[in-house]
Coordinates of C-alpha atoms (C1' of nucleotides) in Angstrom, one line a residue:
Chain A
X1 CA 206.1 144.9 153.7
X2 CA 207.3 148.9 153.6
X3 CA 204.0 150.1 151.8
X4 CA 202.7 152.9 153.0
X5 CA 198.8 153.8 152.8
X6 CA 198.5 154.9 149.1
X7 CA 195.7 157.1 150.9
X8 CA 196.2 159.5 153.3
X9 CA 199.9 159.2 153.8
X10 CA 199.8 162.1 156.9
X11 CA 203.3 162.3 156.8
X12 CA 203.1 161.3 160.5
X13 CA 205.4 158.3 161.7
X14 CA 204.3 154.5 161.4
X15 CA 203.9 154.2 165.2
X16 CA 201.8 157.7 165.4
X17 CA 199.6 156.6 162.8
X18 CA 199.0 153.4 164.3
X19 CA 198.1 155.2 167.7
X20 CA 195.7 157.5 166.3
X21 CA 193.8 155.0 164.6
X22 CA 193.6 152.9 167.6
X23 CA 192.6 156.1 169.4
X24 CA 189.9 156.7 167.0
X25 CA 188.4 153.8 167.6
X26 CA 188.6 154.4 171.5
X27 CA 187.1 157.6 171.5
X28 CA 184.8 157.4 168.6
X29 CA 183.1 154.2 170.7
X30 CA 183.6 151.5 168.2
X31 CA 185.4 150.1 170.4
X32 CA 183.7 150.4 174.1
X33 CA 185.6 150.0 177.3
X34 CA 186.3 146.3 178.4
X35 CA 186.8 145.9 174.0
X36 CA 189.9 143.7 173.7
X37 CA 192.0 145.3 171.2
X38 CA 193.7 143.2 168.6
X39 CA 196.9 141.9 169.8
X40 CA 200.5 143.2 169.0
X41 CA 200.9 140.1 166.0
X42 CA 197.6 141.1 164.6
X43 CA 198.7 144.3 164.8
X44 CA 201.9 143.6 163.0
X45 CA 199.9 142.0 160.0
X46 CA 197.0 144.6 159.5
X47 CA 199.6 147.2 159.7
X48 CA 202.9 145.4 157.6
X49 CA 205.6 147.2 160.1
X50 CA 207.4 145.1 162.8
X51 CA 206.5 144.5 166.3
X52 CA 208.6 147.0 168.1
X53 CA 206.5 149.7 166.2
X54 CA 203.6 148.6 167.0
X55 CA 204.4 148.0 170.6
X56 CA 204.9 151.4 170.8
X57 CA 201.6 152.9 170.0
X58 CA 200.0 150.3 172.0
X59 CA 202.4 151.5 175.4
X60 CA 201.6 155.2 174.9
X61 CA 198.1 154.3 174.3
X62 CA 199.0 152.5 177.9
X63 CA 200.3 155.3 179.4
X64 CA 197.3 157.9 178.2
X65 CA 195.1 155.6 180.5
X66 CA 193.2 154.4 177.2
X67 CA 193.9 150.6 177.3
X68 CA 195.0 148.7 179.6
X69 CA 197.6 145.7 178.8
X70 CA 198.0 142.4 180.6
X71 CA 200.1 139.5 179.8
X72 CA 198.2 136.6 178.2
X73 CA 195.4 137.9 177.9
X74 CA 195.9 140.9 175.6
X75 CA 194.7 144.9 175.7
X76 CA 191.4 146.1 176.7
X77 CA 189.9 149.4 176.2
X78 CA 190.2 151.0 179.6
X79 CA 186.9 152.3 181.6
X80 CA 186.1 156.2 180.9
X81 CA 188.3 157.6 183.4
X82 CA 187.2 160.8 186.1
X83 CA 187.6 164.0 184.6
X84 CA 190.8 165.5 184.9
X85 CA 192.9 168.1 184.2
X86 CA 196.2 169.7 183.9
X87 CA 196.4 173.2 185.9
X88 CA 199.0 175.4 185.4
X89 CA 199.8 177.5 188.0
X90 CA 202.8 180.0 186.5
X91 CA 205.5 182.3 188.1
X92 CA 203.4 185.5 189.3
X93 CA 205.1 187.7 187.7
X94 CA 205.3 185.8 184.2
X95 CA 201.6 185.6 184.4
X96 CA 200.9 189.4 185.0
X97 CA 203.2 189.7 182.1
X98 CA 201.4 187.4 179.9
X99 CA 198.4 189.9 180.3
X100 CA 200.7 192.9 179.1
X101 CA 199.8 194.6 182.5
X102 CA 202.8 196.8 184.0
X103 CA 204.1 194.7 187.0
X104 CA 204.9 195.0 190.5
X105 CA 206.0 193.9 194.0
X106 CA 206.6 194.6 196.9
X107 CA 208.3 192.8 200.0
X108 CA 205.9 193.6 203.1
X109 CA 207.5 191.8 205.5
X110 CA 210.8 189.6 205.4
X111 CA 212.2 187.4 209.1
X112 CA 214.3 184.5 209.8
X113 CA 212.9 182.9 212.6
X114 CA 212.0 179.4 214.4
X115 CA 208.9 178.3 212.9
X116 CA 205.6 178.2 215.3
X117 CA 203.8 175.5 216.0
X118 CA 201.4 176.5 212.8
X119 CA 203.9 177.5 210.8
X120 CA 205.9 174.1 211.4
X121 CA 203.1 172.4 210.1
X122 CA 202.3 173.9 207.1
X123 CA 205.8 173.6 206.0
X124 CA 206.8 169.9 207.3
X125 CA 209.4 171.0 209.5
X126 CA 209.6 170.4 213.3
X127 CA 208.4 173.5 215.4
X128 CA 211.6 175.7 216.1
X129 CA 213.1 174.9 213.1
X130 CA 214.6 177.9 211.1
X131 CA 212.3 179.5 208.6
X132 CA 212.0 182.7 206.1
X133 CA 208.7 184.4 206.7
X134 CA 207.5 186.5 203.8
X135 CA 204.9 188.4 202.9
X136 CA 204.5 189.9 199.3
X137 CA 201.9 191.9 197.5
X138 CA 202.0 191.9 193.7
X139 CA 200.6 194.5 191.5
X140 CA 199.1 194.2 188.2
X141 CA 198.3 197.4 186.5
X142 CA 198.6 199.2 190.1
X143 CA 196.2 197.4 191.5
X144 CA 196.6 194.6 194.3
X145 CA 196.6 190.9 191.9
X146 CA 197.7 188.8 195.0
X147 CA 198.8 188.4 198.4
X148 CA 201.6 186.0 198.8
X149 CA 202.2 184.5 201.8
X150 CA 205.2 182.3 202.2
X151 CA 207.8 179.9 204.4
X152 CA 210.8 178.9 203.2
X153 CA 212.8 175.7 204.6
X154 CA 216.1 177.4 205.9
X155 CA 217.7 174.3 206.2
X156 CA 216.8 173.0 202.1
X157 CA 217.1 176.7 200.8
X158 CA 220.1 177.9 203.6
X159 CA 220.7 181.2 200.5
X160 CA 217.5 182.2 201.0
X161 CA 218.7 184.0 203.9
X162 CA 221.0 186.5 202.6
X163 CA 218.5 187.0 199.5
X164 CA 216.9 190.6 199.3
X165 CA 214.2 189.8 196.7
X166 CA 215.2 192.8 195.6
X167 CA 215.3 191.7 191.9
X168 CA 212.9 189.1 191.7
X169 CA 210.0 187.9 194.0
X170 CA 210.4 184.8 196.3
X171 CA 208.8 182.6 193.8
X172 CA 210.6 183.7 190.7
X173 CA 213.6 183.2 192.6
X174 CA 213.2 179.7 194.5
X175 CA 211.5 178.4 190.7
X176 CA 214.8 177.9 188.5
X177 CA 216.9 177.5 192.0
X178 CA 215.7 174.4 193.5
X179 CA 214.5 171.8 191.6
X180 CA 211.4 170.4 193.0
X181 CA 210.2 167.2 193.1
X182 CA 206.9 166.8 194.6
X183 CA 204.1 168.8 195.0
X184 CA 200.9 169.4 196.5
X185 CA 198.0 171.9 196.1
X186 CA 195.0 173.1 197.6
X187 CA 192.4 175.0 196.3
X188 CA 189.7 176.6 197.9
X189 CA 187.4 179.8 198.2
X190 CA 187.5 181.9 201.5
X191 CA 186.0 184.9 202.8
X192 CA 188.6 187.9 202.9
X193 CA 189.5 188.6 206.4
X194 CA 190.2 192.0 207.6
X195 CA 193.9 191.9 207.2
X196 CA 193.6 190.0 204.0
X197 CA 190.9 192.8 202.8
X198 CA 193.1 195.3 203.6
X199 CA 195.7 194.3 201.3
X200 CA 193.8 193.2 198.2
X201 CA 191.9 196.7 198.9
X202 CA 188.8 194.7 199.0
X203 CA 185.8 195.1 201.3
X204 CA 186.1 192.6 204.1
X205 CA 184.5 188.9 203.6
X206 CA 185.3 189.2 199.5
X207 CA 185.4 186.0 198.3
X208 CA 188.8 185.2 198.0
X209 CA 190.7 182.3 195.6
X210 CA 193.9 180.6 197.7
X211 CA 196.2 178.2 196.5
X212 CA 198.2 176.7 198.9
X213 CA 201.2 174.9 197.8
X214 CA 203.7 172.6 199.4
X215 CA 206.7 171.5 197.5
X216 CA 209.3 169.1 198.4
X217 CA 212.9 168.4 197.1
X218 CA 213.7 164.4 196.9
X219 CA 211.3 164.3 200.5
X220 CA 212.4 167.8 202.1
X221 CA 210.6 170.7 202.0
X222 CA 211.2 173.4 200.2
X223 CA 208.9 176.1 200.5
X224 CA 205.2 176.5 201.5
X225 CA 203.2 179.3 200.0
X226 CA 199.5 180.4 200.2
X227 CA 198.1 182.9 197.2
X228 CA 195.5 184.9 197.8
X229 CA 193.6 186.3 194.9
X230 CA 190.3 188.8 195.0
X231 CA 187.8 186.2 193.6
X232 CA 186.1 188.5 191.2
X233 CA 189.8 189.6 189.3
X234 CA 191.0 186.0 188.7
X235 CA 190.0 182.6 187.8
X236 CA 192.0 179.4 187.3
X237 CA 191.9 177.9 183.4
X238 CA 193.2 174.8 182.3
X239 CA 192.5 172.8 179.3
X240 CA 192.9 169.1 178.9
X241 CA 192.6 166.5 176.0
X242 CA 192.8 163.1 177.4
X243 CA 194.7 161.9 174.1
X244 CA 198.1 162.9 175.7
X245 CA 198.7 166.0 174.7
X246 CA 200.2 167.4 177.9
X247 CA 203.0 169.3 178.5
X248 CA 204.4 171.7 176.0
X249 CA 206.6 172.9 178.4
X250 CA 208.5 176.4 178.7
Chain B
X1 CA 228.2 143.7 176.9
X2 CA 225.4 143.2 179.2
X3 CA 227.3 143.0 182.3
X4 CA 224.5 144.1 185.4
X5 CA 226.0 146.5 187.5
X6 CA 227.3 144.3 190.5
X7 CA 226.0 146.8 193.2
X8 CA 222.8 148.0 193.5
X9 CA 220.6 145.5 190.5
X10 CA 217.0 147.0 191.2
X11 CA 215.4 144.3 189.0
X12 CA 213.9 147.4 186.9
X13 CA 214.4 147.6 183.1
X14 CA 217.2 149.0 182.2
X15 CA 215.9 151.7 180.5
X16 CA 213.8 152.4 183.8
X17 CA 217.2 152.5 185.7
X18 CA 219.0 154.5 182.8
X19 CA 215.6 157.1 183.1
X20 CA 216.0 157.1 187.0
X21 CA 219.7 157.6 186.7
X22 CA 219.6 160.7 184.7
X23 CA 216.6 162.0 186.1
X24 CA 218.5 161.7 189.4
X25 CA 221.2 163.8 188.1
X26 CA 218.3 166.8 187.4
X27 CA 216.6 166.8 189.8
X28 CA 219.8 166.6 192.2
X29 CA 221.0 169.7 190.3
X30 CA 223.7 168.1 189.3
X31 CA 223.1 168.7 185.3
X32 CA 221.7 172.2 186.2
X33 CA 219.7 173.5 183.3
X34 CA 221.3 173.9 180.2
X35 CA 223.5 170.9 180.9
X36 CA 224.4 169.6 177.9
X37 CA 223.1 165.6 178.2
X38 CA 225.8 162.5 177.3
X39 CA 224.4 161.3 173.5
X40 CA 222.8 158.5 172.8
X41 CA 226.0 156.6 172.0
X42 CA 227.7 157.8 174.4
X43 CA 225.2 156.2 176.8
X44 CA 224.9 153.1 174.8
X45 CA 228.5 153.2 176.0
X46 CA 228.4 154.0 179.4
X47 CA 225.4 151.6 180.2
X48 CA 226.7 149.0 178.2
X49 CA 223.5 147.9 176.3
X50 CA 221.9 148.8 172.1
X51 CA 220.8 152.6 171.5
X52 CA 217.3 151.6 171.3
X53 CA 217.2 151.1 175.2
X54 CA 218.9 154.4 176.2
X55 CA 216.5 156.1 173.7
X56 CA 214.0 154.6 175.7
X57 CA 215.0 156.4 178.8
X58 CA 215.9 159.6 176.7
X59 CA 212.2 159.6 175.1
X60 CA 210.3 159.4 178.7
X61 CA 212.4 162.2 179.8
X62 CA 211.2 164.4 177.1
X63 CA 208.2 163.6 177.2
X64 CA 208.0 164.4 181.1
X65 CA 209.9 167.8 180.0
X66 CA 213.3 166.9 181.7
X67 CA 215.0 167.4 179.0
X68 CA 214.7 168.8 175.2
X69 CA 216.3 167.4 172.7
X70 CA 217.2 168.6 169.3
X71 CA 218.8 166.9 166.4
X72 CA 222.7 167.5 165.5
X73 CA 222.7 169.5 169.0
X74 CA 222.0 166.8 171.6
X75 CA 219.5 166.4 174.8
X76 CA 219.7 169.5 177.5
X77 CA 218.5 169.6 180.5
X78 CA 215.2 171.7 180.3
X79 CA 214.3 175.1 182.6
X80 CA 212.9 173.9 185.3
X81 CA 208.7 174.3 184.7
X82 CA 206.0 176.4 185.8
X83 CA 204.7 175.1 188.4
X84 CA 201.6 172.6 187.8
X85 CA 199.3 169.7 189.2
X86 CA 196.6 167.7 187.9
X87 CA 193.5 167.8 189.5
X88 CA 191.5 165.1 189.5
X89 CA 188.1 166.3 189.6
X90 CA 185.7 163.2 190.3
X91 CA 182.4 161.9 189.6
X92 CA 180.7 163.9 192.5
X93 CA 178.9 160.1 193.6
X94 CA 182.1 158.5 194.0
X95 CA 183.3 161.8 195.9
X96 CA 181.4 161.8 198.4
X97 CA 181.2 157.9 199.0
X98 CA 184.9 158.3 199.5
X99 CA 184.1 160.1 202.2
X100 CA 181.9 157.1 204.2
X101 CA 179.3 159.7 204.2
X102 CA 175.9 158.9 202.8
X103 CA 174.8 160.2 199.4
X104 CA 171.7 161.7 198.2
X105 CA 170.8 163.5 195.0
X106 CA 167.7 165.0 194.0
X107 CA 166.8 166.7 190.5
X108 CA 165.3 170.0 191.0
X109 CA 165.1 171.1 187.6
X110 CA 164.9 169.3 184.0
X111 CA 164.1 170.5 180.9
X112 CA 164.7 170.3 177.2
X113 CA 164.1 173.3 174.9
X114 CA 166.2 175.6 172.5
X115 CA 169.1 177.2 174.0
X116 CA 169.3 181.0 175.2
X117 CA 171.9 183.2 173.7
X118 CA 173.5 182.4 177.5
X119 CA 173.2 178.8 177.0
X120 CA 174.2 178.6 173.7
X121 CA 177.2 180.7 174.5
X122 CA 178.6 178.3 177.5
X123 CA 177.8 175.2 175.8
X124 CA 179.2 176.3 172.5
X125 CA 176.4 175.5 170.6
X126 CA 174.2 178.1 168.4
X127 CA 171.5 179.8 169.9
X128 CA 168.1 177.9 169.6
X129 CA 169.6 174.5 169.7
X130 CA 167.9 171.8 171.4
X131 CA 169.6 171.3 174.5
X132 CA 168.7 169.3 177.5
X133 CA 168.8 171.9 180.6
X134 CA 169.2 170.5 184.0
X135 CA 169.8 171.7 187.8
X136 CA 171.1 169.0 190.8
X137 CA 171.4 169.3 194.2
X138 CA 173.9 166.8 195.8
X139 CA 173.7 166.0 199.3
X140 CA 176.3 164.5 202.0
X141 CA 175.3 163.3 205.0
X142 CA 171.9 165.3 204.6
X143 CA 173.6 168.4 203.5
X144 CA 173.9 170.2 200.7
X145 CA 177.0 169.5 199.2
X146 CA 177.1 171.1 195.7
X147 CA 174.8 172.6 192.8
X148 CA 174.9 171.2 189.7
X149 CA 174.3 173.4 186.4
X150 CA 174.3 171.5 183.5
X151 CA 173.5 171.5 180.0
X152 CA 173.9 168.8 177.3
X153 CA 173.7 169.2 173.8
X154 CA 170.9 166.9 172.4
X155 CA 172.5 166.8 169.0
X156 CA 175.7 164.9 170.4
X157 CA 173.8 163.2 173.2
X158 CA 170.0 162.6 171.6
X159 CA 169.2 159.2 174.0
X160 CA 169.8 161.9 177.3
X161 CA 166.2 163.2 176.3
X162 CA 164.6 160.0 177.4
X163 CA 167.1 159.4 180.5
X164 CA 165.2 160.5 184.1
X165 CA 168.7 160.2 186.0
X166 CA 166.6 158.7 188.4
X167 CA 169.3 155.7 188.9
X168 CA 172.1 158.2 188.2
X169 CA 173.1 161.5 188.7
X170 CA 173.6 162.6 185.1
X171 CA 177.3 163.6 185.4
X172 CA 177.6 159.8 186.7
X173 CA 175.5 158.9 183.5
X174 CA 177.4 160.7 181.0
X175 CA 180.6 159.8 182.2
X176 CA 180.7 156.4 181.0
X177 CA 178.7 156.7 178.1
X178 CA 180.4 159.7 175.8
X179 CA 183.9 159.4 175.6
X180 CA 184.9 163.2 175.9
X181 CA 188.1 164.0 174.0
X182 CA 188.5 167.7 175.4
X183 CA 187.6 169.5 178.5
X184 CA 188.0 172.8 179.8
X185 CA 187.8 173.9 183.1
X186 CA 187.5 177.2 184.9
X187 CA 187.6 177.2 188.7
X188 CA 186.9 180.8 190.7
X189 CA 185.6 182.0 193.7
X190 CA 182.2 183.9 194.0
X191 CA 179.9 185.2 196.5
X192 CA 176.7 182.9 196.6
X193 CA 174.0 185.0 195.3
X194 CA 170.2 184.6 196.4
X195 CA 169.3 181.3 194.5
X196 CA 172.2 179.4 195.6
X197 CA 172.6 180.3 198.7
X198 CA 168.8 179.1 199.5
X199 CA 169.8 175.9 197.6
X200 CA 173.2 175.4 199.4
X201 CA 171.6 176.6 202.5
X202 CA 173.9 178.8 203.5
X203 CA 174.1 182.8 204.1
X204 CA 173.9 184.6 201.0
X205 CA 177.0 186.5 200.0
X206 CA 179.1 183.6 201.1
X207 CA 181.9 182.3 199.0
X208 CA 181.5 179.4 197.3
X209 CA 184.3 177.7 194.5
X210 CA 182.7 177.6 191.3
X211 CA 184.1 174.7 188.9
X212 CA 183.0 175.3 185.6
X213 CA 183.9 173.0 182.8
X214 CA 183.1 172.4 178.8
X215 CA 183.3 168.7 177.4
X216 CA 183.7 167.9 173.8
X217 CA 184.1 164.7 171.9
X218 CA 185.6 165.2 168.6
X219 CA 184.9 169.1 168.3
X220 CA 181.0 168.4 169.2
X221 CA 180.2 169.9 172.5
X222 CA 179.1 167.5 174.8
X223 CA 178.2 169.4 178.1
X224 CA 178.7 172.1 179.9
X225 CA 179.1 171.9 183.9
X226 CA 179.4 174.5 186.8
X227 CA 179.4 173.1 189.8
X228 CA 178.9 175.4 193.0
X229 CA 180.4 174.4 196.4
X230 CA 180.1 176.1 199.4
X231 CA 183.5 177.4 200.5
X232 CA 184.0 175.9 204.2
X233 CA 183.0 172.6 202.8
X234 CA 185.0 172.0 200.2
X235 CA 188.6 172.2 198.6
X236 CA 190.6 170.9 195.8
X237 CA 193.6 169.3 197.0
X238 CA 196.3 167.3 194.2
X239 CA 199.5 166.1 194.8
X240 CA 201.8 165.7 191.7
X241 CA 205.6 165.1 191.1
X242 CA 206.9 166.2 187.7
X243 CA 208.9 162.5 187.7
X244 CA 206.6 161.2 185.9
X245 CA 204.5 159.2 188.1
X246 CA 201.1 160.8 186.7
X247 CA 197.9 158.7 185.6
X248 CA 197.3 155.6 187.6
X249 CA 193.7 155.0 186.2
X250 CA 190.6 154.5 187.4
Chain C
dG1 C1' 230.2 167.2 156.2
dA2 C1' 229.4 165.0 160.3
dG3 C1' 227.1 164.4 164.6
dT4 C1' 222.7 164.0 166.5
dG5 C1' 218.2 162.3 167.3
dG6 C1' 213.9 159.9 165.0
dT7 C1' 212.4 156.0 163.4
dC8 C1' 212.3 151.3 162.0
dT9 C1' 213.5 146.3 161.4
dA10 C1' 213.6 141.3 162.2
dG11 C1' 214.6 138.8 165.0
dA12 C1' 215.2 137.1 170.3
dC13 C1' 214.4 135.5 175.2
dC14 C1' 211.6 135.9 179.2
dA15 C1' 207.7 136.3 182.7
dC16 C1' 203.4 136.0 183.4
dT17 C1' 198.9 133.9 183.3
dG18 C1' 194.7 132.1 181.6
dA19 C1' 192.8 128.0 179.2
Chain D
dC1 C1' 201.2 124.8 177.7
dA2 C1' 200.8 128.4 174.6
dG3 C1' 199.6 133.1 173.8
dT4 C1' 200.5 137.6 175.3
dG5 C1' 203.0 141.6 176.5
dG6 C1' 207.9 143.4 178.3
dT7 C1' 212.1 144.0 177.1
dC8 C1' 216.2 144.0 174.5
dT9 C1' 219.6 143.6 170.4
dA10 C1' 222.6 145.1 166.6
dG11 C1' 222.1 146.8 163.1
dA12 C1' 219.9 150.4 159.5
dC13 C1' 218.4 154.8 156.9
dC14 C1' 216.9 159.3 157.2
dA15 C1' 216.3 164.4 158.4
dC16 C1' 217.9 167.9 160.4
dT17 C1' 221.2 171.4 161.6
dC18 C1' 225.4 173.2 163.4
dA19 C1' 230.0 174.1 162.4

DNA sequence: GAGTGGTCTAGACCACTGA
DNA sequence: CAGTGGTCTAGACCACTCA
């Protein structure tokens, strides 16, 4: 029961050909959501290849969100689910590079302190605690690209305090350093205030992208950072295909 | 050989303990990147159970970019990732009844007719096609909560010509109905010109976060979105951990 | 050539759960 | 109780690629 499709043999592997039928028939709408989708043994017969290779186009189907499985009863085709998408946010500098733009920063202000109250907050840590304070301003092309504004846990990241960011900018250096494992964003659009303005070389009350970003290290904090771009230079792009083609890495 | 580890028996799969075992190792820093990974049968050794199940655990890895793997060479332990989240981006009804707040939505503008160059530019259609044009305002709590731009394509979607959306918001409607197999998103910040600002009621000039997005299914464009919130109202927030723990449905 | 991952098989036992 | 998915085994052949 080796035969292959005397058809359209895509060169593909059993199991990936198996999934992308399956898929087809998700996403085409032949098979609506709440459809129950033949079961593995069906599966095994229409297709002539043994269970285990079937199972596993039915569990990545499972993990894309595209069915859903229970015991006994079988797998349905899962509800359409909200839109979603898969935003990229790269190292600064690697992203004014990827424009071909000559690239630049510089480190406005650098302390070790005990954080305030607000600061304290925005990091996770308890008020007092030791933090790195940084400001940096990155150039693309000579012009202001983003204000980056940034606390560093002193306790998770206790190198950060003899580090110059003389080579490489906070967040080139922290990414590759400390492996994160959680974390959390916030977008939103703000008026530039005057300090803010002054920096981006904007007029005051510019609409302003910020990405605030928390990340954590196995429940610590790491490093809070808030970005600050003029709203009319950049824009945030990301492209999704619900089919589970995520993550390419690098 | 299927002795359970005496100590600390989780009651997960073993290729789900295997996965968290390694993964621990990474993100620990303990296999830095680089690391060159035990092999397959080197595992099957150390775990004490058939290759299939440590490529199990080896395979999710990947595929959450832990590790790369390449044939003869064996699995390393990848760079560590630009940073990145997935952002949810709901059906604006079930956003705002999330919130407890009270939900309104009135159609201000509806209208089919061949696209303009503009419209067949965004919606990736050519210009003069029928499309279906339509402008929203969403309300929470009795306030304007975001403009809705949209534009369908009446060749993908012909049974939206007939649809009021007088039971459903039409993002609610079309979500649901057309499987979309691609979407692209742009968020940015502008400065609410004169038209949205009268319909967000709020100063002109203020910023607002614009989130555009373009829906195909199957290489047919489906819609095209922007949706305008006022700045002070409204953020994007998304939490993600790069362990894997993405997509819970629904 | 040999080590590695990629895939596949033909079984097996179990847990769960709906009829 | 019987059908379903969840997991696992102990092999196997192949492709690739580094040494």
């Amino acid at each position: 029961m080796t035969a292959r499709p005397p058809g359209g043999a895509e060169d593909l592997p059993r199991y990936a050909e198996i999934r992308r039928d399956l898929e087809g028939r998700i996403l085409s709408g032949e098979w609506p959501p709440g459809y129950r989708v033949p079961s593995e043994f069906e599966l095994v017969e229409r297709y002539g290849c043994s269970r285990m290779t079937v199972n596993k186009a039915l569990s990545a189907l499972a993990a894309a969100g595209l069915i859903n499985r229970r015991r006994r009863s079988g797998s349905f085709v899962a509800a359409p689910r909200s839109q979603e998408t898969v935003l990229e946010i790269h190292d600064i500098q690697a992203e004014i590079a990827a424009t071909g733009k000559p690239y630049r920063y510089e480190v406005l202000d650098r302390a070790a302190r005990p954080a305030t109250a607000e600061e304290a907050g925005r990091l996770g840590v308890r008020p007092g605690a030791q933090v790195l304070a940084l400001l940096v301003r990155h150039f693309a092309d000579g012009r202001p690209f983003v204000v980056e504004d940034r606390l560093v846990d002193l306790a998770t990241v206790p190198e950060a305090l003899d580090e110059p960011f003389a080579a490489a900018p906070p967040g080139t250096w922290l990414i590759g350093r400390i492996p994160w494992t959680e974390a959390e964003h916030c977008i939103e659009a703000v008026a530039a205030e005057a300090p803010l303005a002054r920096l981006l070389q904007v007029a005051k009350g510019t609409p302003c992208l910020t990405v605030e970003r928390k990340t954590w290290q196995a429940g610590s904090p790491v490093t809070w950072v808030r970005l600050s771009y003029p709203g009319d230079r950049h824009r945030l792009v990301a492209r999704f295909s619900p089919a589970g083609g995520r993550r390419q890495g690098a």
